[in-house]
Short mmCIF file of C-alpha atoms and ligand atoms in Angstrom, two decimals:
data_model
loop_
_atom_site.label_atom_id
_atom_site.label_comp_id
_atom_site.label_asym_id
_atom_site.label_seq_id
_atom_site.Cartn_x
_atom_site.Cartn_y
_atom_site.Cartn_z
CA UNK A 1 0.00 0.00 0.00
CA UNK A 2 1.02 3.55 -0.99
CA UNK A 3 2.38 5.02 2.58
CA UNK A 4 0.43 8.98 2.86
CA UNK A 5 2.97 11.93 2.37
CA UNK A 6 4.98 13.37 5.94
CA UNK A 7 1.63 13.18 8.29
CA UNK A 8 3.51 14.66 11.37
CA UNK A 9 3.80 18.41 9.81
CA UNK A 10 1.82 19.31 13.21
CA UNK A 11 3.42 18.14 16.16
CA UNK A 12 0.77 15.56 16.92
CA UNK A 13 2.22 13.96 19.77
CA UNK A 14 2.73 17.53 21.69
CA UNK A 15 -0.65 18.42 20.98
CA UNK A 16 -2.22 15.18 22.36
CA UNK A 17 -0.16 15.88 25.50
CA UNK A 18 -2.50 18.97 25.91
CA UNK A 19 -5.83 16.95 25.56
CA UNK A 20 -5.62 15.10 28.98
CA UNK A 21 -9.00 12.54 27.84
CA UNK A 22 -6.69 11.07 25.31
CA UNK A 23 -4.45 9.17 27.73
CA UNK A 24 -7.72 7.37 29.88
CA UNK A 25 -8.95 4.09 28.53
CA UNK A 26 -12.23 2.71 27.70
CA UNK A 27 -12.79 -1.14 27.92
CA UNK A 28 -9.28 -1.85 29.14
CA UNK A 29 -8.29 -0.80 25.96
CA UNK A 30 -6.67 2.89 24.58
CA UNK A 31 -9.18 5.77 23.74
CA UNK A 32 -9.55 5.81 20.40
CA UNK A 33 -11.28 9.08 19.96
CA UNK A 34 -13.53 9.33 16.68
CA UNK A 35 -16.48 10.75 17.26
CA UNK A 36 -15.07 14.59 16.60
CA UNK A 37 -18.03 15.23 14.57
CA UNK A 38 -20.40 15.19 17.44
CA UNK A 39 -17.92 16.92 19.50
CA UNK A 40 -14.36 17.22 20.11
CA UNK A 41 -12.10 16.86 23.26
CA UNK A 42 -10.61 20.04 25.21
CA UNK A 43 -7.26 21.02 25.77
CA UNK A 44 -6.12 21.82 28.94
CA UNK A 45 -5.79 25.54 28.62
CA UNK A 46 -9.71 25.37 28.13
CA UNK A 47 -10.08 23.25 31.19
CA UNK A 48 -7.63 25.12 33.05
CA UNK A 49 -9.56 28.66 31.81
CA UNK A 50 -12.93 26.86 33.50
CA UNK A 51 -11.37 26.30 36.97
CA UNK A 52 -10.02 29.57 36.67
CA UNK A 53 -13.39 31.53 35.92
CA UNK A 54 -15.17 29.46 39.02
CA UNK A 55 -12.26 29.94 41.90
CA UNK A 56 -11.00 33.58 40.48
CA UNK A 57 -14.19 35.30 38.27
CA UNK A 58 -17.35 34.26 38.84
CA UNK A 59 -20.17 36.64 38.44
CA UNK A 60 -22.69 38.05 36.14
CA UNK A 61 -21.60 40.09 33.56
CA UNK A 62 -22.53 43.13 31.84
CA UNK A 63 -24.67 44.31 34.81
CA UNK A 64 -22.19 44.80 38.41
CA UNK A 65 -19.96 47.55 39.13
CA UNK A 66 -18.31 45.53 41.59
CA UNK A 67 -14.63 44.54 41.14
CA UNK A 68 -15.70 40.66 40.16
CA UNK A 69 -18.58 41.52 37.90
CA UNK A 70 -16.39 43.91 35.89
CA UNK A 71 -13.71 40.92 35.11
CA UNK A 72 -16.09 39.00 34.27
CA UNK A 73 -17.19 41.51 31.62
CA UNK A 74 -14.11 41.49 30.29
CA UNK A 75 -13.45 38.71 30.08
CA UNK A 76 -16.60 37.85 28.01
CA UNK A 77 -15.89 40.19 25.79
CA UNK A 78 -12.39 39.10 25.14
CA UNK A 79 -14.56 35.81 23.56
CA UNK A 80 -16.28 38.37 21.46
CA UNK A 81 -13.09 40.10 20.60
CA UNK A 82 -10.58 37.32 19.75
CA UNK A 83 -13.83 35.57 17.55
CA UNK A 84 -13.86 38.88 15.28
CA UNK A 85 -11.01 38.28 13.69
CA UNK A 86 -10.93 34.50 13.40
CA UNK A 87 -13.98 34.78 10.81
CA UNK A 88 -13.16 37.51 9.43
CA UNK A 89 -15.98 39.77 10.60
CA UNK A 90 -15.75 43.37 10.32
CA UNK A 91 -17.28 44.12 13.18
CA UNK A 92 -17.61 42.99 17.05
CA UNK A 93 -21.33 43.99 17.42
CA UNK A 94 -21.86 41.34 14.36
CA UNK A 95 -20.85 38.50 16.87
CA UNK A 96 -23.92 36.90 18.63
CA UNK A 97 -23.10 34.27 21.44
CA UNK A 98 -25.53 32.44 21.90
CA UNK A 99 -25.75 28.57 23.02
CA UNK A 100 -25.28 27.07 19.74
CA UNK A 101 -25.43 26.22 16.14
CA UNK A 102 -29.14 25.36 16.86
CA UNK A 103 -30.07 28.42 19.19
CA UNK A 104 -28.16 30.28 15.82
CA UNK A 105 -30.26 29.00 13.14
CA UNK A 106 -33.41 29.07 15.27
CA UNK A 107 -32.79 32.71 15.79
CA UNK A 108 -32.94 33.94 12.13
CA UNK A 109 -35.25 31.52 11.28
CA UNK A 110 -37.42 33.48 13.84
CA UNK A 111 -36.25 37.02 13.31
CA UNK A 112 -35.36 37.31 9.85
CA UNK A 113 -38.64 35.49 9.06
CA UNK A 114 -40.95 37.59 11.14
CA UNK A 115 -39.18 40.51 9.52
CA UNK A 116 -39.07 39.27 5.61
CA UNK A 117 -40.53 36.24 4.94
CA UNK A 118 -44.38 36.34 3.88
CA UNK A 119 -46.81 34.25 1.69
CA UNK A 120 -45.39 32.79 -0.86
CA UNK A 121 -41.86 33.30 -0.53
CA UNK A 122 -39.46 29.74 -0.71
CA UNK A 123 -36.67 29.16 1.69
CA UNK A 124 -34.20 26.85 0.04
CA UNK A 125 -32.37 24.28 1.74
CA UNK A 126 -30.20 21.19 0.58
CA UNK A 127 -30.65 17.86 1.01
CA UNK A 128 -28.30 17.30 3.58
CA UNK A 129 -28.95 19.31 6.04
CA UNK A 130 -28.63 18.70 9.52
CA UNK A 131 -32.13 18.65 11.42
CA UNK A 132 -31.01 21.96 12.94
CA UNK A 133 -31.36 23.19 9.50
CA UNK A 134 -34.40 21.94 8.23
CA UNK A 135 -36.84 21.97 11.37
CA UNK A 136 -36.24 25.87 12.06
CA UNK A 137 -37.22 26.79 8.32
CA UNK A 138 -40.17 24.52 8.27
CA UNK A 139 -41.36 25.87 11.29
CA UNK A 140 -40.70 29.26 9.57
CA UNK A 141 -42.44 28.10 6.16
CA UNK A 142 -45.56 27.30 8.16
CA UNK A 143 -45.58 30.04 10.49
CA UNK A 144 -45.24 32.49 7.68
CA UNK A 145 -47.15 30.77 4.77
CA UNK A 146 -44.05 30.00 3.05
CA UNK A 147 -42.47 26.89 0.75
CA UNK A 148 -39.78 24.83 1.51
CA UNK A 149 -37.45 24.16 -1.30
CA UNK A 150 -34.76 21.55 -1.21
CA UNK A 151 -31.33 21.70 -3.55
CA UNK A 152 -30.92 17.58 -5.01
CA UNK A 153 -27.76 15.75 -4.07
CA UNK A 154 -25.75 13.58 -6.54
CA UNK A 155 -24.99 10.02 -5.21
CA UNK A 156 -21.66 10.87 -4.30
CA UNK A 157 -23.26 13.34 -1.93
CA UNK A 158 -22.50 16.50 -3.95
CA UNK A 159 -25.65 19.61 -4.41
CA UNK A 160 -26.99 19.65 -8.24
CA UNK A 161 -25.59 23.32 -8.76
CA UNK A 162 -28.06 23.05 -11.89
CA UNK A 163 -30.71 22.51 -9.70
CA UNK A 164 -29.73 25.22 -7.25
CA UNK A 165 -29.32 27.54 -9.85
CA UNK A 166 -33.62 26.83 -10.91
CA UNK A 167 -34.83 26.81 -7.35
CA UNK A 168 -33.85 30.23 -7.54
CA UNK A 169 -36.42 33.32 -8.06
CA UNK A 170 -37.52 36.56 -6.88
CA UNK A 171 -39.49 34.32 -4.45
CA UNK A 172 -36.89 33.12 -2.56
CA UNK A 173 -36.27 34.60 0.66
CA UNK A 174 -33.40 32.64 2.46
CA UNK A 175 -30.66 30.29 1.43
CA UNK A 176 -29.77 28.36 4.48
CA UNK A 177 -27.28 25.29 3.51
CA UNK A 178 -24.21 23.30 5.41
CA UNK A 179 -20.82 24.35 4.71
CA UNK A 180 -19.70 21.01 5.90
CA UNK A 181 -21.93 18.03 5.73
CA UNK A 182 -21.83 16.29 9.30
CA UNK A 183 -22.80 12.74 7.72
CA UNK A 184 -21.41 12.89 4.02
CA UNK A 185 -17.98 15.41 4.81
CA UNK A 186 -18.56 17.16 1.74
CA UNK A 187 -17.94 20.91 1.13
CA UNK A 188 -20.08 22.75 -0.44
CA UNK A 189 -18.96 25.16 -2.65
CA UNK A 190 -20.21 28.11 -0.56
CA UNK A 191 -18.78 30.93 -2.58
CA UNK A 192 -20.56 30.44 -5.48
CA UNK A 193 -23.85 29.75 -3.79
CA UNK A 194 -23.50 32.60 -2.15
CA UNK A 195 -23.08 34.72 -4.98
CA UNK A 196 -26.35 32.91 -6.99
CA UNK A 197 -28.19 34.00 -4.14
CA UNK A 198 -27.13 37.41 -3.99
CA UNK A 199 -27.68 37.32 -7.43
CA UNK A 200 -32.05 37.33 -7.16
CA UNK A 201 -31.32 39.57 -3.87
CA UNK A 202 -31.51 36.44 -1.23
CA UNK A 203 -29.61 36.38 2.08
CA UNK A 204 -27.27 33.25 2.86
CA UNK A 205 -27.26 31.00 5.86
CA UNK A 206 -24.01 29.04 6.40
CA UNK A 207 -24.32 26.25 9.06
CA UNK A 208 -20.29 26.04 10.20
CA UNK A 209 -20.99 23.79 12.91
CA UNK A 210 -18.58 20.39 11.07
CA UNK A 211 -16.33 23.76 8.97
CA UNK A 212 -15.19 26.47 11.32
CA UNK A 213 -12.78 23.34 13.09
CA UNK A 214 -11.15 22.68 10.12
CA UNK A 215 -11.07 25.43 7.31
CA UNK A 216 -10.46 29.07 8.00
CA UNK A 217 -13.57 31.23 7.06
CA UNK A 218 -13.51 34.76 6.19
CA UNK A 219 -17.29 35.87 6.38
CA UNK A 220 -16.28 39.19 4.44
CA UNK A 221 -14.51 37.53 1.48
CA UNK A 222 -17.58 34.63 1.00
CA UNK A 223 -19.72 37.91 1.95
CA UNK A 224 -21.95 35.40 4.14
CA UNK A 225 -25.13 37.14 5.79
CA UNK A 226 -25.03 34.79 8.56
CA UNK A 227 -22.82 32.11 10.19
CA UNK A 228 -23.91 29.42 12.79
CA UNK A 229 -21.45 27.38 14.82
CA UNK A 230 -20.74 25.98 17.99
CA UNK A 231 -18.21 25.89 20.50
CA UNK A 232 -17.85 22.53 21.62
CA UNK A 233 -17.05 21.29 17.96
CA UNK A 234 -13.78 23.79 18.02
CA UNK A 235 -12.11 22.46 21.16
CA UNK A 236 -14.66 24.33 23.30
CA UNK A 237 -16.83 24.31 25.87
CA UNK A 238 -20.86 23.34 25.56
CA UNK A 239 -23.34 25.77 25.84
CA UNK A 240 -21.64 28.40 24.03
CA UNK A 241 -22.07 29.03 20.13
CA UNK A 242 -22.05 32.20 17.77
CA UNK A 243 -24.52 33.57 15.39
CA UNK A 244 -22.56 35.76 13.20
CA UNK A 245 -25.03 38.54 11.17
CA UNK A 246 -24.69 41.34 8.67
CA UNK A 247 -24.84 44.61 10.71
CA UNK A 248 -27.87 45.67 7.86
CA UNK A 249 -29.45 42.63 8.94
CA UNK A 250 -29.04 42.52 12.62
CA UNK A 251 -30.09 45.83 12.66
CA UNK A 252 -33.68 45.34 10.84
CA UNK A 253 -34.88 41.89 12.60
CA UNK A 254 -36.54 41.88 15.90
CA UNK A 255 -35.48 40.70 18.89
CA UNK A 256 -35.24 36.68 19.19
CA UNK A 257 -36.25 36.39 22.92
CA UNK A 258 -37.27 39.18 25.40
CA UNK A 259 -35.93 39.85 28.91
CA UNK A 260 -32.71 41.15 30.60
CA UNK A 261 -29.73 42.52 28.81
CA UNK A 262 -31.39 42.85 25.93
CA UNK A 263 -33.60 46.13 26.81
CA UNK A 264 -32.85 50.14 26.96
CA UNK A 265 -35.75 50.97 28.63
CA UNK A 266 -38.73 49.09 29.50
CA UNK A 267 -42.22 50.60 30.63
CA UNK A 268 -45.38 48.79 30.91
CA UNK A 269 -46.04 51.23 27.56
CA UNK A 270 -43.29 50.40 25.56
CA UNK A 271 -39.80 48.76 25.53
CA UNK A 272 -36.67 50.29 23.64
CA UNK A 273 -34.31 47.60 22.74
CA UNK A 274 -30.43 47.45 23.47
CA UNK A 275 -27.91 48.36 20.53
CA UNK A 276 -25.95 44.89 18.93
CA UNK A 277 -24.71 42.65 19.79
CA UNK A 278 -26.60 42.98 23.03
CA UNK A 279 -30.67 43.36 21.37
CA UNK A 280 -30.14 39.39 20.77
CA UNK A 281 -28.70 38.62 24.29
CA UNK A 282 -31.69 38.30 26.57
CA UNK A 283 -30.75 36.89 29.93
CA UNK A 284 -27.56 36.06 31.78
CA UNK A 285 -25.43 33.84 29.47
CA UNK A 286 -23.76 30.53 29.49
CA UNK A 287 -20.56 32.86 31.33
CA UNK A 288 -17.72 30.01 31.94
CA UNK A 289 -18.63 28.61 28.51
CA UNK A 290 -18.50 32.12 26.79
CA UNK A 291 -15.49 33.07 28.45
CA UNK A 292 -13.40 29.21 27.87
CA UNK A 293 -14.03 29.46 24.04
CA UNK A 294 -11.40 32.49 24.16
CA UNK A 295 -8.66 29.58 25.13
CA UNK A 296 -9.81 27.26 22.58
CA UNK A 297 -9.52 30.11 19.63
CA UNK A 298 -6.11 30.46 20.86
CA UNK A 299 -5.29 27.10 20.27
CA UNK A 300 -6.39 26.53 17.04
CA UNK A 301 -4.61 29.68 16.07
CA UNK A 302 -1.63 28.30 17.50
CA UNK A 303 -1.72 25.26 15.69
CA UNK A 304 -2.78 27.10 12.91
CA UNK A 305 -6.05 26.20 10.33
CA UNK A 306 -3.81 25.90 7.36
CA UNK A 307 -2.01 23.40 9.02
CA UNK A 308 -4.93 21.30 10.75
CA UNK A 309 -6.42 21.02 7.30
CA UNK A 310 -3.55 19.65 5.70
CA UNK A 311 -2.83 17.33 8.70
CA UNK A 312 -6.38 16.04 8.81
CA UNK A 313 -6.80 15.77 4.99
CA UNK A 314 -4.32 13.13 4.83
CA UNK A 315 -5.35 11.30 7.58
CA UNK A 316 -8.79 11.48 5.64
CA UNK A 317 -6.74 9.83 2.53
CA UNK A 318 -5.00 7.65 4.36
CA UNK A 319 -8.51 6.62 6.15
CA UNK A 320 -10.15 6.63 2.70
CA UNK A 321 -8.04 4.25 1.12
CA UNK A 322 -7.59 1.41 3.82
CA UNK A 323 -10.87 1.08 4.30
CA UNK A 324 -12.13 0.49 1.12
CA UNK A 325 -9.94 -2.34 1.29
CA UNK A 326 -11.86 -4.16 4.09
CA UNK A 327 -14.56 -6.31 2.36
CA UNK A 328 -18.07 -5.39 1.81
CA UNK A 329 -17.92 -1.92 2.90
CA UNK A 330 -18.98 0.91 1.18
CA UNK A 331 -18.36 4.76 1.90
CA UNK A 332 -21.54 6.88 2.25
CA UNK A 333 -20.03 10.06 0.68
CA UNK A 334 -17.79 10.77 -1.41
CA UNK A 335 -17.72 14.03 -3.31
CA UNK A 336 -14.31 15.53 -4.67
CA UNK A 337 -14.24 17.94 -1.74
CA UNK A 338 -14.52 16.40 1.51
CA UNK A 339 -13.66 17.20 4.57
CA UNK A 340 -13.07 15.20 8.00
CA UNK A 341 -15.20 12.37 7.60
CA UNK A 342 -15.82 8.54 7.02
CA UNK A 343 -19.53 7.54 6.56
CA UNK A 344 -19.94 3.79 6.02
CA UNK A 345 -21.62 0.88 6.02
CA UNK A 346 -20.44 -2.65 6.21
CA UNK A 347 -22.80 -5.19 3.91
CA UNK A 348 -24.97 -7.29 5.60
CA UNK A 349 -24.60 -5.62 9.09
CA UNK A 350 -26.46 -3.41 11.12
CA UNK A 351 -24.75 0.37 12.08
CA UNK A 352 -25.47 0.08 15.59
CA UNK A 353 -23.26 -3.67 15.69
CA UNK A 354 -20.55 -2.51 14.37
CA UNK A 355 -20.65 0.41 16.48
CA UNK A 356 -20.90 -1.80 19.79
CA UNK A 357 -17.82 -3.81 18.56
CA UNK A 358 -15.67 -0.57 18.10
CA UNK A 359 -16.39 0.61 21.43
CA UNK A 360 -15.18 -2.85 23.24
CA UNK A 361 -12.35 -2.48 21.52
CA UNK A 362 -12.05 1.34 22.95
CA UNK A 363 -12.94 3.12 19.48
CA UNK A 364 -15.74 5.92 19.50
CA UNK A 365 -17.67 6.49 16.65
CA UNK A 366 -21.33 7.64 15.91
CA UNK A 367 -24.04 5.24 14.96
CA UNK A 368 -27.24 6.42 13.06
CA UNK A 369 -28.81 8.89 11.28
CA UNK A 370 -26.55 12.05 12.63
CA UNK A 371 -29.88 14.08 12.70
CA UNK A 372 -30.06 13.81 8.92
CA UNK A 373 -32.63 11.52 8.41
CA UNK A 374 -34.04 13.05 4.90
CA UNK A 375 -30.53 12.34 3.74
CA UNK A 376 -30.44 9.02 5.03
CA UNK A 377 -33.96 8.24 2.99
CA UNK A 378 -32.12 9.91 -0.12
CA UNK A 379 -29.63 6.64 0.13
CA UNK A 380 -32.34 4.25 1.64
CA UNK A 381 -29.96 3.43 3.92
CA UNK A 382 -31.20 3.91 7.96
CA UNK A 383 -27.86 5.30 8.84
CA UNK A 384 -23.95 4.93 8.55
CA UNK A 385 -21.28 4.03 11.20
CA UNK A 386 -19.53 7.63 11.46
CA UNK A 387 -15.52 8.19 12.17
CA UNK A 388 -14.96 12.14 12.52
CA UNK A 389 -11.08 13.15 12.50
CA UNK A 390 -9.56 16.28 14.51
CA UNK A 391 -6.53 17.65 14.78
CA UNK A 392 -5.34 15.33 17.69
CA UNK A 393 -6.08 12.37 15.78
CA UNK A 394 -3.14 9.92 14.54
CA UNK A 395 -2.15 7.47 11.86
CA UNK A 396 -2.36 5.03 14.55
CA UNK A 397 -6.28 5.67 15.34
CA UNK A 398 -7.15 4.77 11.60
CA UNK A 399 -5.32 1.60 11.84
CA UNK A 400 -7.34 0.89 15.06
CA UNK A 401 -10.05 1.90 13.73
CA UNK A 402 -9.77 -0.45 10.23
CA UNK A 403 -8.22 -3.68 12.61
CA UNK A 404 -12.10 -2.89 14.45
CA UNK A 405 -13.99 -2.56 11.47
CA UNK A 406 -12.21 -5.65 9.95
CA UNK A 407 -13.30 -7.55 13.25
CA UNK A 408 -16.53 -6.68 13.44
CA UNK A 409 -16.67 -7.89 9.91
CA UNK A 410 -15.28 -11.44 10.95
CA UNK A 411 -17.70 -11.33 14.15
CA UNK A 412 -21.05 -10.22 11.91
CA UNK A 413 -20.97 -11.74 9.04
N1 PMP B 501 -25.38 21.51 12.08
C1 PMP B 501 -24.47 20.55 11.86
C2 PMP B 501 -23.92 20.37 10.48
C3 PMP B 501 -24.02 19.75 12.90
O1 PMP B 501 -23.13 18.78 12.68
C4 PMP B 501 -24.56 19.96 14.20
C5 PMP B 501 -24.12 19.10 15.37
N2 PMP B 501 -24.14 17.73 15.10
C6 PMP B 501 -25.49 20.98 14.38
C7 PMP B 501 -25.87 21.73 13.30
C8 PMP B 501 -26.06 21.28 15.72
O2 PMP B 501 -25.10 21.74 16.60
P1 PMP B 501 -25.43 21.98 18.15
O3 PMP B 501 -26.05 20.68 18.63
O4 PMP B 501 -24.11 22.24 18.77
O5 PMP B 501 -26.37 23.11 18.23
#
């Protein structure tokens, strides 16, 4: 077998040393950690940046004039700061936090539909969205009177552009598609649906949650209207996410949810609302969480995105082409550009078994539909077993990971 080209341009074994999980076991056996899609593993400058905020900082923010409550502030808005520049945004009051990538797309889906979607009008989506990215928009469609349009997939798990191009129209209100796909890996070519888009005067959605880990984004150069991710899938903490939004279009929504932080004044007459980024921050926020995705930022710009891709491309090759040597099994996914992950499916066996026998042997993947299930019916296929690569992840891993899938294959079939 052809041996991949110099994997160790990151210093993989340094950074593992920072991601104390890595060294526990599971079964008696090594963690084999492959389940990056649902969420990644933090380093210990985010865990260290947690005990800090609870023995040194905590306290509400934005509110105290105490010596505590004004750290805490800062340090908040440090997040807010250091995220700025890491997509590209050009400017700090565009940067929502909010809990999520689905608290993100449920927001516009509110907002900018209460604002500008009316009878008639067509969101479009893609077939493989994640169910964060359909249910919000169908909930929109019906609340609103509006159609649901979905862009085709090839079989290798690619979006008929041609398609795209005639769902289209001066009906069509929203574009709202993955940038990653979080069961297929593939990357959509965001730049130039972005531009169609703009094209009959539509806004675009990008849902970054399986892309802002693993490609840098520039939301000014794809000239994105709005960017969803979360924090826990960057080397973060849960409960934090960011909804990135034009200024034009932050400005003319409504407010998602009403309550503290997010007023000017409030009478029983009539409430004023707060200037961005804080009109969309109602109530006291996920603080630690907030606060420990600063640390995580770092990191990745330490490492460097460049660099991560490259690393975890090959690995993706190298992943790729063992194992489509092992028997029977065939890859769910496999469009030119990919990023991060293995769908498959071993003939003859169920998902879930194979998933079972990987985690004896101290391998975690992801069984099932990944909350795409109208992408699953696309394949008739009830789901895939799932191996999502990060940066931490090693040569050694995918040979762990093909010696399980090759047992499981002797033990099933
Ligand atoms: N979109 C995609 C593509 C995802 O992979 C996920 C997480 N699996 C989500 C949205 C939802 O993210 P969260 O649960 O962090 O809100």
């Amino acid at each position: 077998m052809e041996q991949p080209v110099v994997l160790q341009r990151i210093d993989v074994d340094h950074i593992r040393q920072d991601f104390p999980i890595l060294t526990r076991t599971v079964n008696n056996k090594p963690l084999v950690y492959l389940d990056n899609g649902a969420t990644t593993q933090k380093p210990k400058q985010v865990i260290d940046a947690i005990i800090e905020y609870y023995t040194q900082l905590n306290s509400n923010v934005h509110r105290g004039v105490h010596h505590l409550s004004q750290l805490a502030t800062d340090a908040f808005e440090v997040t807010r700061r250091k995220l700025k520049p890491f997509i590209g945004a050009a400017r700090e009051h565009e940067i929502i936090l909010t809990k999520g990538t689905t608290e993100s797309i449920n927001l516009v889906a509110a907002c900018y539909g209460r604002a500008f979607v009316g009878p008639g009008d067509e969101i479009v989506i893609s077939a493989m969205e994640h169910h964060s990215n359909i249910v919000p928009w169908q909930m929109c469609c019906e609340e609103r009177g509006a159609t649901l349009k979905v862009i085709p997939i090839n079989d290798a798990g690619e979006l008929d552009m041609d398609a795209y191009r005639s769902l289209l129209g001066n009906r069509t209100k929203m574009v709202a598609v993955t940038y990653v796909s979080n069961a297929l890996g593939t990357v959509n070519p965001v730049k130039e649906i972005i531009d169609l888009a703009h094209g009959v005067g539509a806004p675009v959605l990008l849902d970054a949650a399986q892309a802002i880990q693993h490609l840098p984004i520039d939301v000014q150069a794809l000239d994105v209207d709005f960017l969803a991710f979360s924090g826990h899938k960057m080397y973060g903490p849960t409960g934090v996410g960011v909804l990135y939004g034009k200024e034009k279009w932050l400005e003319a929504m409504p407010p998602h949810q009403g309550g503290g932080e997010m007023i000017k004044e409030v009478t029983f007459e009539k409430t004023t609302y707060n200037e961005l980024p804080f009109k969309y921050e109602a109530g006291t926020p996920n603080i630690e969480a907030a606060i420990c995705l600063a640390p995580a930022i770092e990191y990745i710009n330490a490492v460097g995105l460049d660099q991560i891709a490259r690393h975890e491309q090959e690995l993706l090759e190298y992943a790729t082409l063992r194992l489509l040597e092992v028997p029977g099994l065939r890859m769910i996914g496999t469009a030119r550009e990919k990023s991060s992950v293995l769908s498959f499916l071993l003939d003859g066996t169920h998902p879930y078994d194979v998933g079972v026998i990987l985690d004896k042997l101290g391998i975690a993947v992801r069984t099932g539909h990944h909350c795409t299930q109208p992408l699953m019916d696309r394949f008739g296929i009830p789901g895939t077993v799932r191996a999502s690569i990060a940066m931490y992840n090693t040569k050694a891993d995918i040979d762990a990971l093909v010696a399980g899938v090759e047992r499981a294959a002797a033990m099933l079939l």
